[in-house]
Coordinates of N, CA, C and O in Angstrom, one line a residue:
M1 N 52.2 7.7 52.4 CA 51.3 8.4 51.6 C 51.2 7.7 50.2 O 50.2 7.8 49.6
R2 N 52.2 7.1 49.8 CA 52.2 6.4 48.6 C 51.1 5.4 48.6 O 50.4 5.1 47.6
F3 N 50.9 4.7 49.6 CA 49.9 3.6 49.8 C 48.5 4.2 49.6 O 47.7 3.6 48.9
I4 N 48.2 5.3 50.1 CA 46.9 5.9 50.0 C 46.6 6.3 48.6 O 45.5 6.0 48.1
I5 N 47.5 6.8 47.9 CA 47.3 7.2 46.5 C 47.0 6.0 45.7 O 46.1 6.0 44.9
K6 N 47.7 4.9 45.8 CA 47.4 3.7 45.0 C 46.1 3.2 45.3 O 45.4 2.7 44.4
T7 N 45.6 3.2 46.5 CA 44.3 2.6 46.9 C 43.2 3.5 46.3 O 42.3 2.9 45.7
I8 N 43.4 4.8 46.3 CA 42.4 5.6 45.6 C 42.3 5.4 44.1 O 41.2 5.3 43.6
L9 N 43.4 5.2 43.5 CA 43.4 4.9 42.0 C 42.8 3.6 41.7 O 42.0 3.5 40.8
L10 N 43.0 2.6 42.5 CA 42.3 1.3 42.3 C 40.8 1.4 42.5 O 40.1 0.8 41.8
I11 N 40.4 2.1 43.5 CA 38.9 2.3 43.7 C 38.3 3.0 42.5 O 37.3 2.7 42.0
G12 N 39.0 4.1 42.1 CA 38.5 4.8 40.9 C 38.4 4.0 39.6 O 37.5 4.1 38.9
A13 N 39.4 3.1 39.4 CA 39.3 2.2 38.2 C 38.2 1.2 38.3 O 37.5 0.9 37.4
G14 N 37.9 0.7 39.5 CA 36.8 -0.2 39.7 C 35.4 0.5 39.5 O 34.5 -0.1 38.9
V15 N 35.3 1.8 39.9 CA 34.0 2.5 39.7 C 33.8 2.7 38.1 O 32.7 2.5 37.6
C16 N 34.9 3.0 37.4 CA 34.8 3.2 36.0 C 34.4 1.9 35.3 O 33.5 1.9 34.4
F17 N 34.9 0.8 35.7 CA 34.5 -0.5 35.2 C 33.1 -0.8 35.4 O 32.4 -1.3 34.5
L18 N 32.6 -0.6 36.6 CA 31.2 -0.8 36.9 C 30.3 0.1 36.1 O 29.2 -0.3 35.6
T19 N 30.7 1.3 35.9 CA 29.9 2.2 35.1 C 29.7 1.7 33.7 O 28.6 1.8 33.1
V20 N 30.8 1.3 33.1 CA 30.7 0.8 31.7 C 29.8 -0.4 31.6 O 29.0 -0.5 30.7
K21 N 29.9 -1.3 32.5 CA 29.0 -2.5 32.5 C 27.5 -2.1 32.7 O 26.7 -2.7 32.0
T22 N 27.2 -1.2 33.5 CA 25.9 -0.8 33.8 C 25.2 -0.2 32.6 O 24.0 -0.4 32.3
F23 N 25.9 0.6 31.8 CA 25.3 1.3 30.6 C 25.6 0.6 29.3 O 25.4 1.2 28.3
A24 N 25.9 -0.7 29.3 CA 26.2 -1.4 28.0 C 24.9 -2.0 27.4 O 25.0 -2.6 26.4
Q25 N 23.8 -1.9 28.1 CA 22.5 -2.5 27.5 C 21.8 -1.4 26.7 O 21.8 -0.3 27.0
S26 N 21.1 -1.9 25.7 CA 20.3 -1.0 24.9 C 19.1 -1.8 24.4 O 19.1 -3.1 24.2
E27 N 18.0 -1.2 24.1 CA 16.8 -1.8 23.6 C 16.5 -1.4 22.2 O 16.8 -0.3 21.8
L28 N 15.9 -2.3 21.4 CA 15.5 -2.0 20.1 C 14.1 -2.5 19.8 O 13.8 -3.7 20.1
A29 N 13.2 -1.7 19.4 CA 11.8 -2.1 19.1 C 11.8 -2.6 17.7 O 12.2 -1.9 16.8
V30 N 11.2 -3.7 17.4 CA 11.0 -4.3 16.1 C 9.5 -4.5 15.8 O 8.9 -5.1 16.7
S31 N 9.0 -4.0 14.8 CA 7.6 -4.2 14.5 C 7.4 -4.8 13.1 O 8.3 -4.7 12.2
F32 N 6.3 -5.5 13.0 CA 6.0 -6.2 11.7 C 4.6 -5.8 11.3 O 3.7 -5.7 12.1
T33 N 4.4 -5.6 10.0 CA 3.1 -5.3 9.4 C 2.9 -6.2 8.2 O 3.7 -6.2 7.3
L34 N 1.8 -6.8 8.1 CA 1.3 -7.5 6.9 C -0.2 -7.3 6.8 O -1.0 -7.8 7.6
P35 N -0.5 -6.4 5.9 CA -2.0 -6.1 5.8 C -2.7 -7.3 5.1 O -2.0 -8.2 4.5
P36 N -4.0 -7.4 5.3 CA -4.7 -8.5 4.6 C -4.4 -8.5 3.1 O -4.4 -7.4 2.5
V37 N -4.2 -9.6 2.5 CA -3.9 -9.7 1.1 C -4.9 -10.7 0.5 O -5.1 -11.8 1.0
T38 N -5.4 -10.3 -0.7 CA -6.3 -11.2 -1.5 C -6.0 -10.9 -2.9 O -6.4 -9.9 -3.5
L39 N -5.2 -11.8 -3.6 CA -4.9 -11.6 -5.0 C -5.2 -12.9 -5.7 O -5.0 -14.0 -5.2
L40 N -5.7 -12.8 -7.0 CA -6.1 -13.9 -7.8 C -5.9 -13.6 -9.2 O -6.2 -12.5 -9.7
D41 N -5.3 -14.6 -10.0 CA -5.3 -14.4 -11.4 C -5.3 -15.8 -12.1 O -5.1 -16.8 -11.5
I42 N -5.6 -15.7 -13.4 CA -5.6 -16.9 -14.3 C -4.4 -16.8 -15.2 O -4.2 -15.8 -15.8
E43 N -3.7 -17.9 -15.3 CA -2.5 -18.0 -16.2 C -2.8 -19.0 -17.3 O -3.5 -20.0 -17.1
P44 N -2.3 -18.8 -18.5 CA -1.4 -17.8 -18.9 C -2.1 -16.4 -19.1 O -3.2 -16.4 -19.5
A45 N -1.4 -15.4 -18.7 CA -2.0 -14.1 -18.7 C -2.3 -13.5 -20.1 O -3.2 -12.7 -20.3
T46 N -1.5 -14.0 -21.1 CA -1.7 -13.5 -22.5 C -3.0 -13.8 -23.1 O -3.6 -13.1 -23.8
N47 N -3.4 -15.1 -23.0 CA -4.7 -15.5 -23.6 C -5.3 -16.6 -22.7 O -4.8 -17.7 -22.7
N48 N -6.3 -16.2 -22.0 CA -7.0 -17.3 -21.2 C -8.4 -17.5 -21.6 O -9.3 -17.8 -20.8
S49 N -8.6 -17.4 -22.9 CA -9.9 -17.8 -23.5 C -9.9 -19.2 -23.9 O -8.9 -19.8 -24.4
L50 N -11.1 -19.9 -23.8 CA -11.2 -21.3 -24.2 C -12.2 -21.3 -25.4 O -13.2 -20.5 -25.4
Y51 N -12.0 -22.3 -26.3 CA -12.9 -22.4 -27.4 C -13.4 -23.8 -27.5 O -12.6 -24.8 -27.5
F52 N -14.7 -24.0 -27.6 CA -15.3 -25.3 -27.8 C -16.2 -25.2 -29.0 O -16.9 -24.2 -29.2
A53 N -16.2 -26.2 -29.9 CA -17.1 -26.1 -31.1 C -17.7 -27.5 -31.3 O -17.2 -28.5 -30.9
M54 N -18.9 -27.5 -31.9 CA -19.6 -28.7 -32.2 C -19.7 -28.8 -33.7 O -20.0 -27.9 -34.4
S55 N -19.3 -30.0 -34.2 CA -19.4 -30.2 -35.6 C -20.7 -30.9 -35.9 O -21.2 -31.7 -35.1
P56 N -21.3 -30.6 -37.1 CA -22.6 -31.2 -37.4 C -22.4 -32.7 -37.7 O -21.3 -33.1 -38.0
A57 N -23.5 -33.4 -37.6 CA -23.5 -34.8 -38.0 C -23.1 -34.9 -39.4 O -23.6 -34.2 -40.3
L58 N -22.3 -35.9 -39.8 CA -21.9 -36.1 -41.1 C -22.7 -37.2 -41.8 O -22.6 -37.4 -43.0
E59 N -23.5 -37.9 -41.1 CA -24.4 -38.9 -41.6 C -25.8 -38.8 -41.0 O -25.9 -38.5 -39.8
S60 N -26.8 -39.1 -41.8 CA -28.1 -39.0 -41.2 C -28.3 -40.0 -40.1 O -27.7 -41.1 -40.1
G61 N -28.9 -39.5 -39.0 CA -29.1 -40.4 -37.8 C -28.0 -40.3 -36.8 O -28.1 -40.7 -35.7
A62 N -26.9 -39.7 -37.2 CA -25.7 -39.5 -36.2 C -25.9 -38.2 -35.5 O -26.5 -37.3 -35.9
S63 N -25.3 -38.1 -34.3 CA -25.4 -36.9 -33.5 C -24.2 -36.0 -33.8 O -23.1 -36.5 -34.2
P64 N -24.4 -34.7 -33.6 CA -23.2 -33.8 -33.7 C -22.2 -34.1 -32.6 O -22.6 -34.7 -31.6
Q65 N -21.0 -33.8 -32.9 CA -19.9 -34.0 -31.9 C -19.2 -32.8 -31.6 O -18.9 -31.9 -32.4
F66 N -18.7 -32.7 -30.3 CA -17.8 -31.6 -29.9 C -16.4 -31.9 -30.5 O -16.0 -33.1 -30.5
T67 N -15.8 -30.9 -31.1 CA -14.4 -31.1 -31.6 C -13.4 -31.3 -30.4 O -12.5 -32.0 -30.6
E68 N -13.7 -30.7 -29.3 CA -13.0 -30.9 -28.1 C -14.0 -30.9 -26.9 O -14.9 -30.1 -26.9
T69 N -13.8 -31.8 -26.0 CA -14.7 -31.8 -24.8 C -14.1 -31.4 -23.5 O -14.8 -31.3 -22.5
S70 N -12.7 -31.2 -23.5 CA -12.1 -30.7 -22.3 C -10.9 -29.8 -22.6 O -10.4 -29.9 -23.8
N71 N -10.5 -29.1 -21.6 CA -9.4 -28.2 -21.8 C -8.7 -28.1 -20.4 O -9.3 -27.8 -19.4
E72 N -7.3 -28.2 -20.4 CA -6.6 -28.1 -19.2 C -5.4 -27.1 -19.3 O -4.4 -27.3 -18.7
E73 N -5.6 -26.0 -20.0 CA -4.6 -25.1 -20.3 C -4.4 -24.0 -19.2 O -3.4 -23.4 -19.2
L74 N -5.4 -23.8 -18.4 CA -5.4 -22.6 -17.5 C -5.0 -23.0 -16.1 O -5.4 -24.2 -15.6
W75 N -4.4 -22.1 -15.4 CA -4.0 -22.3 -14.0 C -4.5 -21.1 -13.2 O -4.4 -20.0 -13.6
L76 N -4.9 -21.4 -11.9 CA -5.4 -20.4 -11.0 C -4.3 -20.2 -10.0 O -3.9 -21.1 -9.3
N77 N -3.9 -18.9 -9.9 CA -2.8 -18.5 -8.9 C -3.5 -17.6 -7.9 O -4.3 -16.8 -8.3
Y78 N -3.1 -17.6 -6.6 CA -3.6 -16.7 -5.6 C -2.6 -16.5 -4.5 O -1.7 -17.4 -4.3
S79 N -2.7 -15.4 -3.8 CA -2.0 -15.1 -2.6 C -3.0 -14.7 -1.5 O -4.0 -14.0 -1.9
S80 N -2.8 -15.1 -0.3 CA -3.8 -14.8 0.7 C -3.1 -14.6 2.1 O -2.3 -15.4 2.5
A81 N -3.5 -13.5 2.8 CA -3.1 -13.2 4.2 C -4.4 -12.8 4.9 O -5.0 -11.8 4.6
V82 N -4.9 -13.8 5.7 CA -6.2 -13.5 6.3 C -6.1 -12.6 7.5 O -5.1 -12.4 8.1
Q83 N -7.2 -12.0 7.9 CA -7.3 -11.0 9.0 C -7.0 -11.6 10.3 O -6.3 -11.0 11.1
N84 N -7.5 -12.8 10.6 CA -7.3 -13.4 12.0 C -6.8 -14.8 11.8 O -7.0 -15.5 10.8
A85 N -6.4 -15.4 12.9 CA -5.8 -16.8 12.9 C -6.8 -17.8 12.5 O -6.4 -18.9 11.9
N86 N -8.1 -17.6 12.8 CA -9.1 -18.7 12.5 C -9.8 -18.4 11.1 O -10.7 -19.1 10.8
G87 N -9.4 -17.3 10.4 CA -10.1 -17.0 9.2 C -9.7 -17.9 8.1 O -8.7 -18.5 8.1
S88 N -10.6 -18.0 7.1 CA -10.3 -18.8 5.9 C -11.1 -18.1 4.8 O -12.0 -17.3 5.0
R89 N -10.7 -18.5 3.6 CA -11.3 -18.0 2.4 C -11.6 -19.1 1.4 O -11.2 -20.3 1.6
A90 N -12.4 -18.8 0.4 CA -12.8 -19.7 -0.6 C -12.7 -19.0 -2.0 O -12.9 -17.8 -2.0
I91 N -12.5 -19.7 -3.0 CA -12.7 -19.2 -4.4 C -14.0 -19.7 -5.0 O -14.1 -21.0 -5.0
V92 N -14.8 -18.8 -5.4 CA -16.1 -19.2 -6.0 C -16.0 -18.9 -7.5 O -15.3 -18.0 -7.9
A93 N -16.8 -19.7 -8.3 CA -16.8 -19.4 -9.7 C -18.3 -19.4 -10.2 O -19.1 -20.0 -9.6
Q94 N -18.5 -18.5 -11.2 CA -19.9 -18.4 -11.7 C -19.8 -17.8 -13.1 O -18.8 -17.2 -13.5
I95 N -20.8 -17.9 -13.9 CA -21.0 -17.3 -15.1 C -21.5 -15.9 -14.9 O -22.5 -15.7 -14.3
S96 N -20.7 -14.9 -15.3 CA -21.1 -13.5 -15.0 C -21.5 -12.7 -16.2 O -22.0 -11.6 -16.1
G97 N -21.3 -13.3 -17.4 CA -21.7 -12.6 -18.6 C -22.1 -13.7 -19.7 O -21.4 -14.7 -19.8
G98 N -23.1 -13.4 -20.5 CA -23.5 -14.3 -21.5 C -24.3 -15.4 -20.8 O -24.5 -15.4 -19.6
S99 N -24.7 -16.4 -21.6 CA -25.4 -17.5 -21.1 C -25.1 -18.8 -21.9 O -24.9 -18.6 -23.1
L100 N -25.1 -19.9 -21.3 CA -24.8 -21.1 -22.0 C -26.0 -21.5 -22.9 O -27.1 -21.2 -22.5
P101 N -25.7 -22.0 -24.1 CA -26.8 -22.5 -24.9 C -27.6 -23.6 -24.2 O -27.0 -24.4 -23.4
E102 N -28.9 -23.6 -24.4 CA -29.7 -24.6 -23.7 C -29.3 -26.0 -24.2 O -28.9 -26.2 -25.4
G103 N -29.2 -26.9 -23.3 CA -28.8 -28.3 -23.6 C -27.3 -28.6 -23.4 O -26.9 -29.7 -23.6
I104 N -26.6 -27.5 -23.1 CA -25.1 -27.7 -22.9 C -24.7 -27.3 -21.5 O -25.2 -26.3 -21.0
S105 N -23.9 -28.1 -20.9 CA -23.4 -27.7 -19.6 C -21.8 -27.5 -19.6 O -21.2 -28.3 -20.4
L106 N -21.3 -26.5 -18.9 CA -19.9 -26.3 -18.8 C -19.5 -26.5 -17.4 O -20.0 -25.9 -16.5
N107 N -18.5 -27.4 -17.2 CA -18.0 -27.8 -15.9 C -16.6 -27.3 -15.7 O -15.8 -27.3 -16.7
V108 N -16.2 -27.1 -14.5 CA -14.8 -26.8 -14.2 C -14.4 -27.5 -12.9 O -15.3 -27.7 -12.0
E109 N -13.2 -28.0 -12.9 CA -12.7 -28.6 -11.7 C -11.2 -28.2 -11.5 O -10.5 -28.1 -12.4
A110 N -10.9 -27.9 -10.2 CA -9.5 -27.5 -9.9 C -8.7 -28.7 -9.3 O -9.3 -29.5 -8.6
S111 N -7.5 -28.8 -9.7 CA -6.6 -29.9 -9.2 C -6.1 -29.5 -7.8 O -6.3 -28.4 -7.4
Q112 N -5.4 -30.4 -7.2 CA -4.7 -30.1 -6.0 C -3.6 -29.1 -6.4 O -3.1 -29.1 -7.5
S113 N -3.2 -28.2 -5.4 CA -2.2 -27.2 -5.7 C -0.8 -27.9 -6.0 O -0.4 -28.8 -5.4
G114 N -0.2 -27.4 -7.0 CA 1.1 -27.8 -7.4 C 2.1 -26.7 -7.6 O 1.6 -25.5 -7.7
G115 N 3.3 -26.9 -7.7 CA 4.3 -25.8 -7.9 C 5.0 -25.4 -6.7 O 5.2 -26.2 -5.7
Q116 N 5.4 -24.1 -6.6 CA 6.3 -23.6 -5.6 C 5.6 -22.9 -4.4 O 6.2 -22.2 -3.6
G117 N 4.3 -23.1 -4.3 CA 3.5 -22.5 -3.3 C 3.8 -22.9 -1.8 O 4.5 -23.9 -1.6
N118 N 3.3 -22.2 -0.9 CA 3.5 -22.5 0.5 C 2.4 -22.0 1.4 O 1.8 -21.0 1.0
G119 N 2.2 -22.6 2.5 CA 1.2 -22.1 3.5 C 0.0 -23.0 3.4 O 0.0 -24.1 3.0
Q120 N -1.2 -22.5 3.9 CA -2.4 -23.2 3.9 C -3.1 -23.0 2.6 O -4.0 -22.2 2.5
L121 N -2.7 -23.8 1.6 CA -3.3 -23.8 0.3 C -4.7 -24.4 0.3 O -5.0 -25.3 1.1
G122 N -5.5 -23.9 -0.6 CA -6.9 -24.3 -0.6 C -7.1 -25.8 -1.1 O -6.2 -26.4 -1.7
Q123 N -8.3 -26.3 -0.7 CA -8.7 -27.6 -1.1 C -9.8 -27.6 -2.2 O -10.8 -26.9 -2.0
P124 N -9.5 -28.3 -3.3 CA -10.5 -28.3 -4.4 C -11.8 -28.9 -3.9 O -11.9 -29.9 -3.2
A125 N -13.0 -28.4 -4.4 CA -14.3 -28.8 -4.1 C -14.8 -29.9 -5.0 O -15.9 -30.5 -4.8
G126 N -14.1 -30.2 -6.1 CA -14.5 -31.2 -7.1 C -15.1 -30.5 -8.3 O -15.1 -29.3 -8.4
K127 N -15.7 -31.3 -9.2 CA -16.3 -30.7 -10.4 C -17.6 -30.0 -10.1 O -18.4 -30.5 -9.4
I128 N -17.7 -28.8 -10.7 CA -18.9 -28.0 -10.5 C -19.4 -27.6 -11.9 O -18.7 -27.4 -12.8
A129 N -20.8 -27.6 -12.0 CA -21.4 -27.2 -13.3 C -21.6 -25.7 -13.1 O -22.3 -25.2 -12.2
L130 N -21.0 -24.9 -14.0 CA -21.1 -23.4 -13.9 C -22.5 -22.9 -14.2 O -23.1 -23.4 -15.1
S131 N -22.9 -21.9 -13.5 CA -24.2 -21.3 -13.7 C -24.0 -19.8 -13.2 O -22.9 -19.4 -12.9
G132 N -25.1 -19.1 -13.2 CA -25.1 -17.7 -12.8 C -24.9 -17.5 -11.3 O -24.8 -16.4 -10.8
Q133 N -25.0 -18.6 -10.5 CA -24.8 -18.6 -9.0 C -23.4 -18.9 -8.6 O -22.8 -19.9 -9.2
P134 N -22.8 -18.2 -7.7 CA -21.4 -18.6 -7.3 C -21.4 -19.9 -6.6 O -22.3 -20.2 -5.8
Q135 N -20.4 -20.7 -6.9 CA -20.2 -22.1 -6.3 C -18.8 -22.2 -5.9 O -17.9 -21.8 -6.6
T136 N -18.6 -22.8 -4.8 CA -17.2 -23.0 -4.3 C -16.4 -23.9 -5.2 O -16.8 -25.1 -5.4
L137 N -15.3 -23.4 -5.7 CA -14.4 -24.2 -6.5 C -13.2 -24.7 -5.6 O -12.8 -25.8 -5.7
I138 N -12.7 -23.8 -4.7 CA -11.6 -24.1 -3.8 C -11.9 -23.6 -2.5 O -12.3 -22.4 -2.4
G139 N -11.9 -24.4 -1.4 CA -12.2 -23.9 -0.1 C -11.0 -24.0 0.9 O -9.9 -24.5 0.5
D140 N -11.2 -23.6 2.1 CA -10.2 -23.7 3.2 C -8.8 -23.1 2.9 O -7.8 -23.6 3.1
I141 N -8.9 -21.9 2.3 CA -7.7 -21.1 2.0 C -7.3 -20.3 3.2 O -8.1 -19.6 3.7
G142 N -6.0 -20.4 3.6 CA -5.5 -19.6 4.8 C -4.5 -18.7 4.3 O -4.5 -18.1 3.2
N143 N -3.4 -18.5 5.1 CA -2.3 -17.7 4.7 C -1.4 -18.5 3.8 O -0.8 -19.5 4.2
C144 N -1.3 -18.1 2.6 CA -0.5 -18.9 1.6 C -0.3 -18.1 0.3 O -0.8 -17.0 0.1
F145 N 0.5 -18.7 -0.5 CA 0.7 -18.3 -1.9 C 1.0 -19.5 -2.8 O 1.5 -20.5 -2.3
T146 N 0.5 -19.5 -4.0 CA 0.5 -20.7 -4.9 C 1.8 -20.7 -5.8 O 2.1 -21.7 -6.3
G147 N 2.4 -19.6 -5.9 CA 3.4 -19.5 -7.0 C 2.7 -18.8 -8.1 O 1.5 -18.7 -8.2
D148 N 3.5 -18.2 -9.1 CA 2.9 -17.5 -10.1 C 3.2 -18.1 -11.5 O 4.4 -18.4 -11.8
G149 N 2.2 -18.2 -12.3 CA 2.4 -18.7 -13.7 C 1.9 -20.1 -14.0 O 1.3 -20.7 -13.1
V150 N 2.1 -20.5 -15.2 CA 1.6 -21.8 -15.6 C 2.4 -22.9 -14.8 O 3.6 -22.7 -14.6
G151 N 1.8 -23.9 -14.3 CA 2.4 -24.9 -13.5 C 2.4 -24.6 -12.0 O 2.9 -25.4 -11.2
Q152 N 1.9 -23.5 -11.7 CA 1.8 -23.1 -10.3 C 0.3 -23.0 -9.9 O -0.5 -22.6 -10.7
G153 N 0.0 -23.3 -8.6 CA -1.4 -23.2 -8.2 C -2.2 -24.4 -8.6 O -1.7 -25.5 -8.6
H154 N -3.4 -24.1 -9.0 CA -4.4 -25.2 -9.3 C -4.6 -25.2 -10.8 O -5.1 -24.2 -11.4
Q155 N -4.4 -26.3 -11.4 CA -4.8 -26.5 -12.8 C -6.3 -26.6 -13.0 O -6.9 -27.4 -12.2
L156 N -6.8 -25.9 -13.9 CA -8.3 -25.9 -14.1 C -8.6 -26.8 -15.3 O -8.0 -26.7 -16.4
T157 N -9.5 -27.7 -15.1 CA -10.0 -28.6 -16.2 C -11.5 -28.2 -16.5 O -12.3 -28.3 -15.6
F158 N -11.7 -27.8 -17.7 CA -13.0 -27.5 -18.2 C -13.5 -28.6 -19.1 O -12.8 -29.1 -19.9
T159 N -14.7 -29.0 -18.9 CA -15.4 -30.0 -19.7 C -16.7 -29.4 -20.2 O -17.4 -28.7 -19.4
I160 N -17.1 -29.8 -21.4 CA -18.4 -29.3 -21.9 C -19.1 -30.6 -22.3 O -18.6 -31.6 -22.7
E161 N -20.4 -30.6 -21.9 CA -21.2 -31.8 -22.1 C -22.5 -31.4 -22.8 O -23.1 -30.3 -22.5
L162 N -23.0 -32.3 -23.7 CA -24.3 -32.1 -24.3 C -25.3 -32.8 -23.3 O -25.4 -34.0 -23.2
S163 N -26.0 -32.0 -22.5 CA -26.8 -32.5 -21.5 C -28.2 -32.9 -21.9 O -28.9 -33.8 -21.4
D164 N -28.8 -32.1 -23.0 CA -30.1 -32.4 -23.4 C -30.2 -31.9 -24.9 O -30.4 -30.8 -25.2
F165 N -30.0 -32.9 -25.8 CA -30.0 -32.6 -27.2 C -31.3 -32.0 -27.7 O -31.4 -31.1 -28.6
S166 N -32.4 -32.3 -27.1 CA -33.8 -31.8 -27.5 C -33.9 -30.3 -27.3 O -34.7 -29.7 -27.9
R167 N -33.1 -29.7 -26.4 CA -33.1 -28.3 -26.1 C -32.1 -27.5 -26.9 O -32.2 -26.3 -26.9
L168 N -31.2 -28.2 -27.6 CA -30.2 -27.5 -28.4 C -30.7 -27.0 -29.7 O -31.6 -27.7 -30.4
H169 N -30.3 -25.9 -30.2 CA -30.7 -25.4 -31.5 C -29.4 -24.8 -32.2 O -28.4 -24.4 -31.5
A170 N -29.5 -24.6 -33.5 CA -28.4 -24.1 -34.3 C -28.1 -22.6 -33.8 O -29.0 -21.9 -33.4
M171 N -26.8 -22.3 -33.7 CA -26.5 -20.9 -33.2 C -25.2 -20.5 -33.8 O -24.4 -21.3 -34.2
S172 N -24.9 -19.2 -33.7 CA -23.6 -18.7 -34.1 C -22.8 -18.7 -32.8 O -23.2 -19.2 -31.7
E173 N -21.6 -18.2 -32.8 CA -20.7 -18.2 -31.7 C -21.4 -17.5 -30.4 O -21.9 -16.5 -30.5
T174 N -21.3 -18.2 -29.3 CA -21.9 -17.7 -28.1 C -20.7 -17.6 -27.1 O -19.9 -18.5 -27.0
V175 N -20.6 -16.5 -26.4 CA -19.5 -16.3 -25.4 C -20.1 -16.2 -24.0 O -21.1 -15.5 -23.8
V176 N -19.5 -16.9 -23.1 CA -19.8 -16.7 -21.7 C -18.5 -16.3 -21.0 O -17.4 -16.7 -21.3
V177 N -18.7 -15.5 -19.9 CA -17.6 -15.1 -19.1 C -17.7 -15.8 -17.7 O -18.7 -15.8 -17.1
V178 N -16.6 -16.4 -17.3 CA -16.5 -17.0 -16.0 C -15.8 -16.1 -15.0 O -14.6 -15.7 -15.3
L179 N -16.4 -15.8 -13.9 CA -15.8 -14.9 -12.9 C -15.4 -15.7 -11.7 O -16.1 -16.6 -11.2
Y180 N -14.1 -15.5 -11.2 CA -13.6 -16.1 -10.0 C -13.5 -15.0 -9.0 O -13.0 -14.0 -9.2
T181 N -13.9 -15.3 -7.7 CA -13.9 -14.4 -6.7 C -13.4 -15.1 -5.4 O -13.8 -16.2 -5.1
I182 N -12.4 -14.4 -4.7 CA -12.0 -14.9 -3.3 C -12.9 -14.3 -2.3 O -13.1 -13.1 -2.3
V183 N -13.6 -15.1 -1.5 CA -14.5 -14.6 -0.4 C -14.0 -15.1 0.9 O -13.4 -16.1 1.1
D184 N -14.3 -14.2 2.0 CA -13.9 -14.6 3.3 C -15.0 -15.4 4.0 O -16.2 -15.2 3.7
F185 N -14.6 -16.3 4.9 CA -15.5 -17.1 5.7 C -15.3 -16.8 7.1 O -14.2 -16.6 7.6

């Protein structure tokens, strides 16, 4: 009788072991969400106005001169998460307020991206002459971020040129507003 009892106990212990092994698995559902993101700003945030002035000729027969013809103080920062894998974006620039004095052109050019950014950063389109029509400044933007602040993203170089002196006339301060927009392609 002793033998039978021991056999039953060994079989019972084996069943408990199998039961523990069978129920040791568990599932966990993990989900990720990243909504489309489109953020853009100009740095430094405290003052991103530019000033160009023309000084009058100091001698008869001489032409007036710009006191500065270029400015490289501003940086364009952006973050982008596109809707689908093949999507891309561009940043367009245009004059949205005021108008340039006749005979003067204002140009802007974005550098290659620098700083701590990551992802599919945009490609500069080269120097564009600003007007009331949107023009691509940076194209082929995918999922990315440029980093935030001065020294991050694309450095903007503005140049001003006297394109037609015969159309220029004396004026007081003239203000134009440049608008940057991220658009989907």
